CSV table of C-alpha atoms in Angstrom, one decimal:
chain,number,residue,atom,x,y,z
A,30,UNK,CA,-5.4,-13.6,-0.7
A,31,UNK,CA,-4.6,-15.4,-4.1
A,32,UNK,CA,-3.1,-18.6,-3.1
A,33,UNK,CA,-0.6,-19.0,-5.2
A,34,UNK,CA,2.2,-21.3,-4.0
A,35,UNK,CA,5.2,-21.8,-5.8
A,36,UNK,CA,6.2,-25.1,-4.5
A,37,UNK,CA,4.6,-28.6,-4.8
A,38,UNK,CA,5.5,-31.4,-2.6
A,39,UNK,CA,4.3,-34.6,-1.4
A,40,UNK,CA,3.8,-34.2,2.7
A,41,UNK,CA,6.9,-35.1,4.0
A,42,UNK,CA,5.1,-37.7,6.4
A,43,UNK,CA,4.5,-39.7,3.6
A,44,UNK,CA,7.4,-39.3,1.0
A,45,UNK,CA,11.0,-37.8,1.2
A,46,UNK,CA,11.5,-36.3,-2.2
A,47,UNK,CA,12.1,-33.2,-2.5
A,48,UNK,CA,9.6,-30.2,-2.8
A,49,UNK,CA,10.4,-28.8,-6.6
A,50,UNK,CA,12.4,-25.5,-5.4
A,51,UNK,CA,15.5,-25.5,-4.1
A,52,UNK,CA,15.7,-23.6,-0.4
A,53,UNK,CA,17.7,-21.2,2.6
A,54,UNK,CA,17.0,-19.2,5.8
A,55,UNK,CA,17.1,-16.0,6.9
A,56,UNK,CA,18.4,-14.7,10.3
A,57,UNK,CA,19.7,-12.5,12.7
A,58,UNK,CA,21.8,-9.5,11.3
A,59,UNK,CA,24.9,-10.0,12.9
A,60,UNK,CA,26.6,-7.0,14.5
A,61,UNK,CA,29.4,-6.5,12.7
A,62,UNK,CA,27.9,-6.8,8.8
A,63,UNK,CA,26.5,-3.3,7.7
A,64,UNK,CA,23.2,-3.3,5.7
A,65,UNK,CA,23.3,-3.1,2.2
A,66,UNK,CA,21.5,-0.7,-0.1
A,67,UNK,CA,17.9,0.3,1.1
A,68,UNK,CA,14.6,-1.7,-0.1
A,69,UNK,CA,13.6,1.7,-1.0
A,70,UNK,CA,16.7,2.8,-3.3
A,71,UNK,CA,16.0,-0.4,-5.1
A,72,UNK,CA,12.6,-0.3,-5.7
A,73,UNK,CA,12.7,3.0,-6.9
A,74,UNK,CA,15.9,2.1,-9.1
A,75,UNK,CA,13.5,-0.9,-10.6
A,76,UNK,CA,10.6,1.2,-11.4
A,77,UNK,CA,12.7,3.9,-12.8
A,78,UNK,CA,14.5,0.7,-15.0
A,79,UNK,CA,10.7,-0.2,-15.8
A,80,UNK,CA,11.7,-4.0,-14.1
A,81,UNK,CA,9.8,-5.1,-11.1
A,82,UNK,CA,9.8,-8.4,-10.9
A,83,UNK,CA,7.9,-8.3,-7.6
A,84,UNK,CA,5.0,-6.4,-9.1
A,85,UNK,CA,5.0,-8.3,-12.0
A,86,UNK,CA,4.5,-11.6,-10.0
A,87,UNK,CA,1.6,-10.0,-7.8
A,88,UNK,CA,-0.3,-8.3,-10.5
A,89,UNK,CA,-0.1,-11.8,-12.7
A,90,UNK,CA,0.7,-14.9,-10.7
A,91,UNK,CA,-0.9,-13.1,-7.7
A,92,UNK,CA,-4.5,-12.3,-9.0
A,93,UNK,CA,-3.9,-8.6,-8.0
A,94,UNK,CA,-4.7,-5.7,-10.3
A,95,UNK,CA,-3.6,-2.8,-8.4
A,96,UNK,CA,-1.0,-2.6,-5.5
A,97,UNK,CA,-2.7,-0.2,-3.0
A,98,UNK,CA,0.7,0.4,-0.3
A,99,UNK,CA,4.1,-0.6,-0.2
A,100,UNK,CA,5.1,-0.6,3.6
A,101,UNK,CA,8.3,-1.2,5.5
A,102,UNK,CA,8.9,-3.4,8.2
A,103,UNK,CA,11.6,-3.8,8.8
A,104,UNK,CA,14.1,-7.2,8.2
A,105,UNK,CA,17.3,-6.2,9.8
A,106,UNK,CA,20.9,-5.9,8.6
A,107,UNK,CA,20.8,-8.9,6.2
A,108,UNK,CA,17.2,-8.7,4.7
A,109,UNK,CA,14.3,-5.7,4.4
A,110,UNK,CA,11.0,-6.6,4.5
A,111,UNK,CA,8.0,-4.8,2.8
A,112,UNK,CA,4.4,-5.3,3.2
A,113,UNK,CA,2.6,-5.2,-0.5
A,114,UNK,CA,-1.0,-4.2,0.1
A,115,UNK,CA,-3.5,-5.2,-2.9
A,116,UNK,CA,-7.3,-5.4,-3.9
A,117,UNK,CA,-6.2,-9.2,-3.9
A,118,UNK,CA,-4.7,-9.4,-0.1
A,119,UNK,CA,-1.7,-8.6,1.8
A,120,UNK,CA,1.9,-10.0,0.6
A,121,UNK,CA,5.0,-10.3,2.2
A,122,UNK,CA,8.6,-9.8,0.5
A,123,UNK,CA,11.7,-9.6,1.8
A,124,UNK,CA,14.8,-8.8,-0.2
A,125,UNK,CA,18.3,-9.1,-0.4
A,126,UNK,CA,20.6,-6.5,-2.8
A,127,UNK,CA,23.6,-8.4,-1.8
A,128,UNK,CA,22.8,-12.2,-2.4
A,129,UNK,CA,21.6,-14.4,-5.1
A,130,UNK,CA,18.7,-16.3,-4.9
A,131,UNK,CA,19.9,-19.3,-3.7
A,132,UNK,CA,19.3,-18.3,-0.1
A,133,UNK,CA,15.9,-17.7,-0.3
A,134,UNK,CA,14.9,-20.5,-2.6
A,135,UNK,CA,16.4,-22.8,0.8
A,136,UNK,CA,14.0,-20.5,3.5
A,137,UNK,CA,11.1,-21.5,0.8
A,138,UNK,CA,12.0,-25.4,0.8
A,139,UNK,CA,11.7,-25.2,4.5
A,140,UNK,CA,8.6,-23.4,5.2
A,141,UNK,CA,6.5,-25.7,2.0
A,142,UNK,CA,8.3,-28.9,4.0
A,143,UNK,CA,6.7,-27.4,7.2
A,144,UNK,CA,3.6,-26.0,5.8
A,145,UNK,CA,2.9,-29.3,4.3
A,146,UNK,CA,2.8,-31.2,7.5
A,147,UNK,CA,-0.7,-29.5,8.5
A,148,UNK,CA,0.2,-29.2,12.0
A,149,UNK,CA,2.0,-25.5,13.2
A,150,UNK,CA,1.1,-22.5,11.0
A,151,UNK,CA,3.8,-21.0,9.1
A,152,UNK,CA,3.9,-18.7,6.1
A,153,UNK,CA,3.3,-19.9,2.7
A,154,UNK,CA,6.3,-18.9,0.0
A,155,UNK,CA,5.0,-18.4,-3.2
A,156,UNK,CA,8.1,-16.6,-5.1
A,157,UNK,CA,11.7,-16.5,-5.6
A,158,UNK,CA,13.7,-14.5,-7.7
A,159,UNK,CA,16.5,-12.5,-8.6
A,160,UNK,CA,16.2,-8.8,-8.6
A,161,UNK,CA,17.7,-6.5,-11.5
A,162,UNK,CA,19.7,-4.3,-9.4
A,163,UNK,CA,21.2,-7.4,-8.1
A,164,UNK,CA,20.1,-9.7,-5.4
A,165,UNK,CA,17.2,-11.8,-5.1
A,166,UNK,CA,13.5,-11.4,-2.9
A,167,UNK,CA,10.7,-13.6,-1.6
A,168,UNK,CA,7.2,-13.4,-1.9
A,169,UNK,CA,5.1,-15.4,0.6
A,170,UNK,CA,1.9,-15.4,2.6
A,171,UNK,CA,1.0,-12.1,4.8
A,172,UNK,CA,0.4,-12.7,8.3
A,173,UNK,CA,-0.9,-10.5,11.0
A,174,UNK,CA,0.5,-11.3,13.8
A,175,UNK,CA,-1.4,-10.7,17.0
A,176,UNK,CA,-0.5,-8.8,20.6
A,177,UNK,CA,1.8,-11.9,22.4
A,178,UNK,CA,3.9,-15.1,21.5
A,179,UNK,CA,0.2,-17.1,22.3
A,180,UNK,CA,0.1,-19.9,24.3
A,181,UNK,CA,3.1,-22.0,25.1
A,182,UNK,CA,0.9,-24.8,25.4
A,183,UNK,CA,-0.4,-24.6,21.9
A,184,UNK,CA,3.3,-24.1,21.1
A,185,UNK,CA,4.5,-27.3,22.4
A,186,UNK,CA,1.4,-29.7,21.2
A,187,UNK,CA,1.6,-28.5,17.6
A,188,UNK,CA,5.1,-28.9,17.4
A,189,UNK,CA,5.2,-31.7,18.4
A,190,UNK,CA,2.6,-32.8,15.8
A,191,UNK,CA,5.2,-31.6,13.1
A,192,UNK,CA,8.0,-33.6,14.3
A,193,UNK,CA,5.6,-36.6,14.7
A,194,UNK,CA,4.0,-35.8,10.7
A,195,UNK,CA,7.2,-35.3,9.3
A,196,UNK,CA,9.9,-38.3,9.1
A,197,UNK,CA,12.4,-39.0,6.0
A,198,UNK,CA,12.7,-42.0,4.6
A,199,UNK,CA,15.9,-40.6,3.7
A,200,UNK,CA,17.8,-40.6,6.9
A,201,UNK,CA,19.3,-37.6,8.8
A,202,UNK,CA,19.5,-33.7,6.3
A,203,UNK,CA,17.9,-31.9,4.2
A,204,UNK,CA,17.6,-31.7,0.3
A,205,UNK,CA,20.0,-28.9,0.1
A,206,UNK,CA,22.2,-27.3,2.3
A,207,UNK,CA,20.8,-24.5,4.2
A,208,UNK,CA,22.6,-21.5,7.1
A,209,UNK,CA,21.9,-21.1,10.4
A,210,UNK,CA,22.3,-17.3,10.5
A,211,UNK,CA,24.5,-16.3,7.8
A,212,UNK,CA,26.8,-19.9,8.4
A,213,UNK,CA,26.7,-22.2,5.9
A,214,UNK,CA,24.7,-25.7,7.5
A,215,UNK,CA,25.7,-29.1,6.0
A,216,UNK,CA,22.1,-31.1,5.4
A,217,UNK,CA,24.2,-34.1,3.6
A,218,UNK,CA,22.4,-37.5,4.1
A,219,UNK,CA,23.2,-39.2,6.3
A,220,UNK,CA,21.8,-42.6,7.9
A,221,UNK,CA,23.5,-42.7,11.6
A,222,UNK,CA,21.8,-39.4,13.9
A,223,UNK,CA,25.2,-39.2,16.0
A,224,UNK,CA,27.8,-39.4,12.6
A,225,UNK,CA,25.2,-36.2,11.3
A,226,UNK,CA,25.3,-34.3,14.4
A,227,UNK,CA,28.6,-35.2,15.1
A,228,UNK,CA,30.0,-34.2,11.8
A,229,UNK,CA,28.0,-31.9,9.9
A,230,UNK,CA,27.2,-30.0,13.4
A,231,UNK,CA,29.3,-29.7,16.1
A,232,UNK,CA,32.6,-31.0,14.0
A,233,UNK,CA,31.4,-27.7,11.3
A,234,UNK,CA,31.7,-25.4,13.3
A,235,UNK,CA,34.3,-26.3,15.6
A,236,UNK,CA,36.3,-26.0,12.1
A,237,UNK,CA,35.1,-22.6,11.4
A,238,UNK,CA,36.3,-21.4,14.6
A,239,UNK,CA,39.8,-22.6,14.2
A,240,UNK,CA,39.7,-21.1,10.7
A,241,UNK,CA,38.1,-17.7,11.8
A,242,UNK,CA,40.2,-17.8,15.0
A,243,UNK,CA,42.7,-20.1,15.8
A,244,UNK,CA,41.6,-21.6,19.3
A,245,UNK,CA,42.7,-25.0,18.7
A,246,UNK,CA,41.5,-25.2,22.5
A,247,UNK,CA,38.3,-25.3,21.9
A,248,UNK,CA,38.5,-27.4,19.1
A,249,UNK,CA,40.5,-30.0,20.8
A,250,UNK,CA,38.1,-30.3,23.8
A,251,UNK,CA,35.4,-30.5,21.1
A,252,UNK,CA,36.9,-33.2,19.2
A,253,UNK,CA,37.2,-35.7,22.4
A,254,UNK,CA,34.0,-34.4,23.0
A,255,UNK,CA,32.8,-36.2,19.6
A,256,UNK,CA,34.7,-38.8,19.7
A,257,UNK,CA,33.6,-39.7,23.5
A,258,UNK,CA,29.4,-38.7,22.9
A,259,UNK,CA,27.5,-41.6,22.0
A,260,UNK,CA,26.7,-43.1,26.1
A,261,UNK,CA,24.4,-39.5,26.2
A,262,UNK,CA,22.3,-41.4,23.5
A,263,UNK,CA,22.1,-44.6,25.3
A,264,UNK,CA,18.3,-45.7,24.9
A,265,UNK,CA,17.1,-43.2,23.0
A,266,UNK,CA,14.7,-43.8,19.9
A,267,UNK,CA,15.9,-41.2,17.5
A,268,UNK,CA,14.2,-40.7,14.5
A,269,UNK,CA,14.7,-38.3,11.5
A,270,UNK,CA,11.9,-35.3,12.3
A,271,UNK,CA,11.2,-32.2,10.2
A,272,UNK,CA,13.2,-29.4,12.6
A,273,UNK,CA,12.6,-25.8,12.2
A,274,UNK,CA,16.0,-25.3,13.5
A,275,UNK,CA,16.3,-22.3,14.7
A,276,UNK,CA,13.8,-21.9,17.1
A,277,UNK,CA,14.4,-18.7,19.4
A,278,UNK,CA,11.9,-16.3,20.5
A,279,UNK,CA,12.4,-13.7,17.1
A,280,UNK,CA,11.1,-16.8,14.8
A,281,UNK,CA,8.1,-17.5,17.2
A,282,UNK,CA,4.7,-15.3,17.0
A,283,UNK,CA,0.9,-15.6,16.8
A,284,UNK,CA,-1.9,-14.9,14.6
A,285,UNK,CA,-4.9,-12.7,15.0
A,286,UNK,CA,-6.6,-15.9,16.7
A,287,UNK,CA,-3.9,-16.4,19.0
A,288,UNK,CA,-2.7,-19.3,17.0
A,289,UNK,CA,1.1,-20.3,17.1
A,290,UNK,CA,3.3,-19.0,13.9
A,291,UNK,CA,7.0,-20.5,13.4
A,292,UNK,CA,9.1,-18.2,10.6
A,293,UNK,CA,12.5,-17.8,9.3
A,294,UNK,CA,13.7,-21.6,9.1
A,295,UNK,CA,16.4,-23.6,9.1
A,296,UNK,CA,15.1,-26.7,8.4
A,297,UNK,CA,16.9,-30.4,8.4
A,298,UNK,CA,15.6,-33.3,9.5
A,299,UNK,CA,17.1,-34.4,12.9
A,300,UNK,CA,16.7,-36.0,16.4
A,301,UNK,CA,13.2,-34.1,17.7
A,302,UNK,CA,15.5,-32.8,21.4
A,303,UNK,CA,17.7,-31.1,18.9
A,304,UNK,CA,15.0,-28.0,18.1
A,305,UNK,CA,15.5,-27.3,21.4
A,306,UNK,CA,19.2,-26.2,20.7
A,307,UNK,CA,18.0,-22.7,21.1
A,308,UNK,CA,16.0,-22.9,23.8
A,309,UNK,CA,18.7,-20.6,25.8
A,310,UNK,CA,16.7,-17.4,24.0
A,311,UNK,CA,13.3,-18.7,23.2
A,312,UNK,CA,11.4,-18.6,26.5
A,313,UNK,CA,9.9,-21.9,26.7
A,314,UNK,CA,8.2,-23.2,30.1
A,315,UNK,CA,7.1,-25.8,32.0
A,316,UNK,CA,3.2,-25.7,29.5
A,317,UNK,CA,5.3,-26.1,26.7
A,318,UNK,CA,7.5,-29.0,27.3
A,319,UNK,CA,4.6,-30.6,29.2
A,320,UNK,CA,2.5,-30.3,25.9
A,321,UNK,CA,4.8,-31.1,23.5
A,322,UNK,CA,6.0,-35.0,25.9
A,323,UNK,CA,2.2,-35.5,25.8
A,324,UNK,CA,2.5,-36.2,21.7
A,325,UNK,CA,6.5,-36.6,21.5
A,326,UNK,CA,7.3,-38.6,24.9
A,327,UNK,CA,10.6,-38.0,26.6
A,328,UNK,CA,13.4,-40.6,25.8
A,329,UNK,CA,15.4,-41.5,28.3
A,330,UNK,CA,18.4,-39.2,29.1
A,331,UNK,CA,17.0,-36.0,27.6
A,332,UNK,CA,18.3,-34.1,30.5
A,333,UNK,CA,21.9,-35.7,30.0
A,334,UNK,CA,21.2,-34.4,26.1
A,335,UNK,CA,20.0,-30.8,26.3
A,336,UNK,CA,23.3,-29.0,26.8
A,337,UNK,CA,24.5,-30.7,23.5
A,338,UNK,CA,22.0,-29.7,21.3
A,339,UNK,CA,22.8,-26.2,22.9
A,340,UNK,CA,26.3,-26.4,22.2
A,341,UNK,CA,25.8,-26.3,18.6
A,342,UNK,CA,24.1,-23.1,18.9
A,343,UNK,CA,26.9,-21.5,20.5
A,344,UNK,CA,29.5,-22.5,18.4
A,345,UNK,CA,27.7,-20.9,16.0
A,346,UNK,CA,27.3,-17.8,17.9
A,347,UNK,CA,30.6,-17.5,18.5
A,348,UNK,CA,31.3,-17.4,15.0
A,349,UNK,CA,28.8,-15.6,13.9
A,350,UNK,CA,29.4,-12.9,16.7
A,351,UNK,CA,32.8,-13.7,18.0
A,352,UNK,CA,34.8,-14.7,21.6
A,353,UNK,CA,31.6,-13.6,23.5
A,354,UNK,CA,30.1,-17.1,23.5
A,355,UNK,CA,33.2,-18.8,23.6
A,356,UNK,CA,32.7,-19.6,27.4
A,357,UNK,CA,29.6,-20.6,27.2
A,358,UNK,CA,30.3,-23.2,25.2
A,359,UNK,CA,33.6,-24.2,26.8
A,360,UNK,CA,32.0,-24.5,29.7
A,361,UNK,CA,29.8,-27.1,27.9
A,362,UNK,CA,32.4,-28.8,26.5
A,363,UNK,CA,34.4,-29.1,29.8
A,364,UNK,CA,30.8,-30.8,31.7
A,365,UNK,CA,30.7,-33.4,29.4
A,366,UNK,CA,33.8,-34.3,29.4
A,367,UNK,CA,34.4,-34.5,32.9
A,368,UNK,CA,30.7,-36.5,33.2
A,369,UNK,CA,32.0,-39.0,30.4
A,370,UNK,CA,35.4,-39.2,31.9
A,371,UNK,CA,37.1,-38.5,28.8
């Protein structure tokens, strides 16, 4: 395939400035949204308007001359996904009809930052755009994914080799705010891990829950949680690593080799235990964490850690799905304050 990339950074092990795009994720659907107008109507609405900015990008900037097969599959309730088959390769698009480009441009910030490190595979983005029905897409490297998740060993070590390439200079975020799902995420700078996490994390979306559905309960107990947090951190070397952040088992596949592939970012830089946070869903075993401590070492009182970096997760699964998460994360709330005393 043409390798076109869109983006050019310096490797974020080496410099913090900012890839030249601006960036986003893309997620789960959530259950409640409906899915908005089909790839399909709008691709034939765009060739019927003579304006296809996706074909015009592959058959120029793409080195294709002729597109051989447009394929769905699939994207969910938020995003479709097509397949572009060419003379010059295989592409992958996803579009939106509902939302500008702004979110995509963020999903194509993360994966350059990761892709730059050299360490886990993850697609290349080479376009974003709006479209002229309305709504933006994505163009970025086609890859064929292979029979399993691979091998939770490989998963671990080369993971672990992107949180140890990829540091900021610029303390704790992310050039641009980004979503975790379809919530807004908060990348501000920010020099102090435990102000970030407590602020722009946990303190978010503790506010969006009163906002969305008044349990001041919850956000009470969370608030003394905060206030009451920084003993779990006691002898910990934290630095600021190049997270993925939203690592569950949707976002984690192979190649044809059997190679690991991470997708679908939400990428910050942040304390390395904290791309754990979704571990809850993501099936990772006892090869996995083994390999990833032999390059990233445990710090002291990781255990005592884990269930925070959770808890951000299912805040935001609460408010992204509603009050069927609420007592999982109560019930986090509610251990840690009893083990701090607070």
């Amino acid at each position: 395939m043409a390798n076109v990339a869109l983006l050019s950074a310096a490797s974020p092990s080496t410099s913090s400035a900012a890839p030249r795009l601006r960036h986003v994720a893309r997620r789960r659907p959530s259950r409640r949204s409906a899915c908005p107008r089909s790839a399909a109507s709008r691709l034939s609405i765009m060739a019927a308007l003579g304006e296809d900015p996706i074909r015009q990008w592959i058959l120029t900037e793409g080195k294709a001359t002729k597109i051989t097969g447009v394929s769905s599959i699939g994207g969910g309730c938020i995003n479709s996904a097509q397949c572009y088959k060419t003379d010059a390769g295989s592409f992958f698009v996803k579009t939106n009809g509902r939302i500008g480009p702004s979110m995509f441009e963020g999903e194509a910030l993360g994966l350059k930052a990761m892709y730059d490190t050299n360490s886990i595979r993850v697609p290349l983005p080479y376009k974003v755009g709006s479209l002229p029905t309305g709504g933006s897409f994505i163009i970025m490297e086609f890859i064929e994914f292979g029979c399993s998740r691979g091998d939770q060993s490989a998963l671990g070590r080369k993971l672990a080799e992107m949180h140890k390439a990829a540091k900021s200079d610029k303390g704790y975020g992310f050039y641009v705010d980004n979503t975790i799902g379809s919530t807004p995420q908060i990348n501000t700078w920010t020099a102090d891990w435990i102000e970030f996490y407590s602020k722009h994390r946990l303190g978010f979306q503790l506010e969006l829950i009163t906002q969305r559905f008044g349990d001041s309960a919850i956000y009470d107990k969370g608030q003394r949680l905060i206030e009451n947090m920084h003993p779990l951190f006691e002898g910990a070397v934290m630095e600021p690593c190049l997270l993925h952040g939203d690592l569950w088992s949707g976002n984690i596949s192979s190649d044809t080799d059997g190679e690991p592939v991470i997708l679908d970012p939400a990428c910050y830089y942040g304390h390395n235990e904290a791309e754990f946070g979704m571990s809850w869903c993501a099936g990772f075993g006892g090869e996995f964490y083994s390999s990833y401590f032999e390059v990233m070492p445990k710090q002291p009182g990781f255990e005592k850690r884990r269930d925070l970096y959770l808890l951000y997760h299912y805040l935001n699964h609460y408010n992204l799905f509603g009050s069927g998460y609420r007592s999982s994360a109560m019930s986090i709330i509610d251990d840690y304050l009893r083990m701090l005393k607070a």
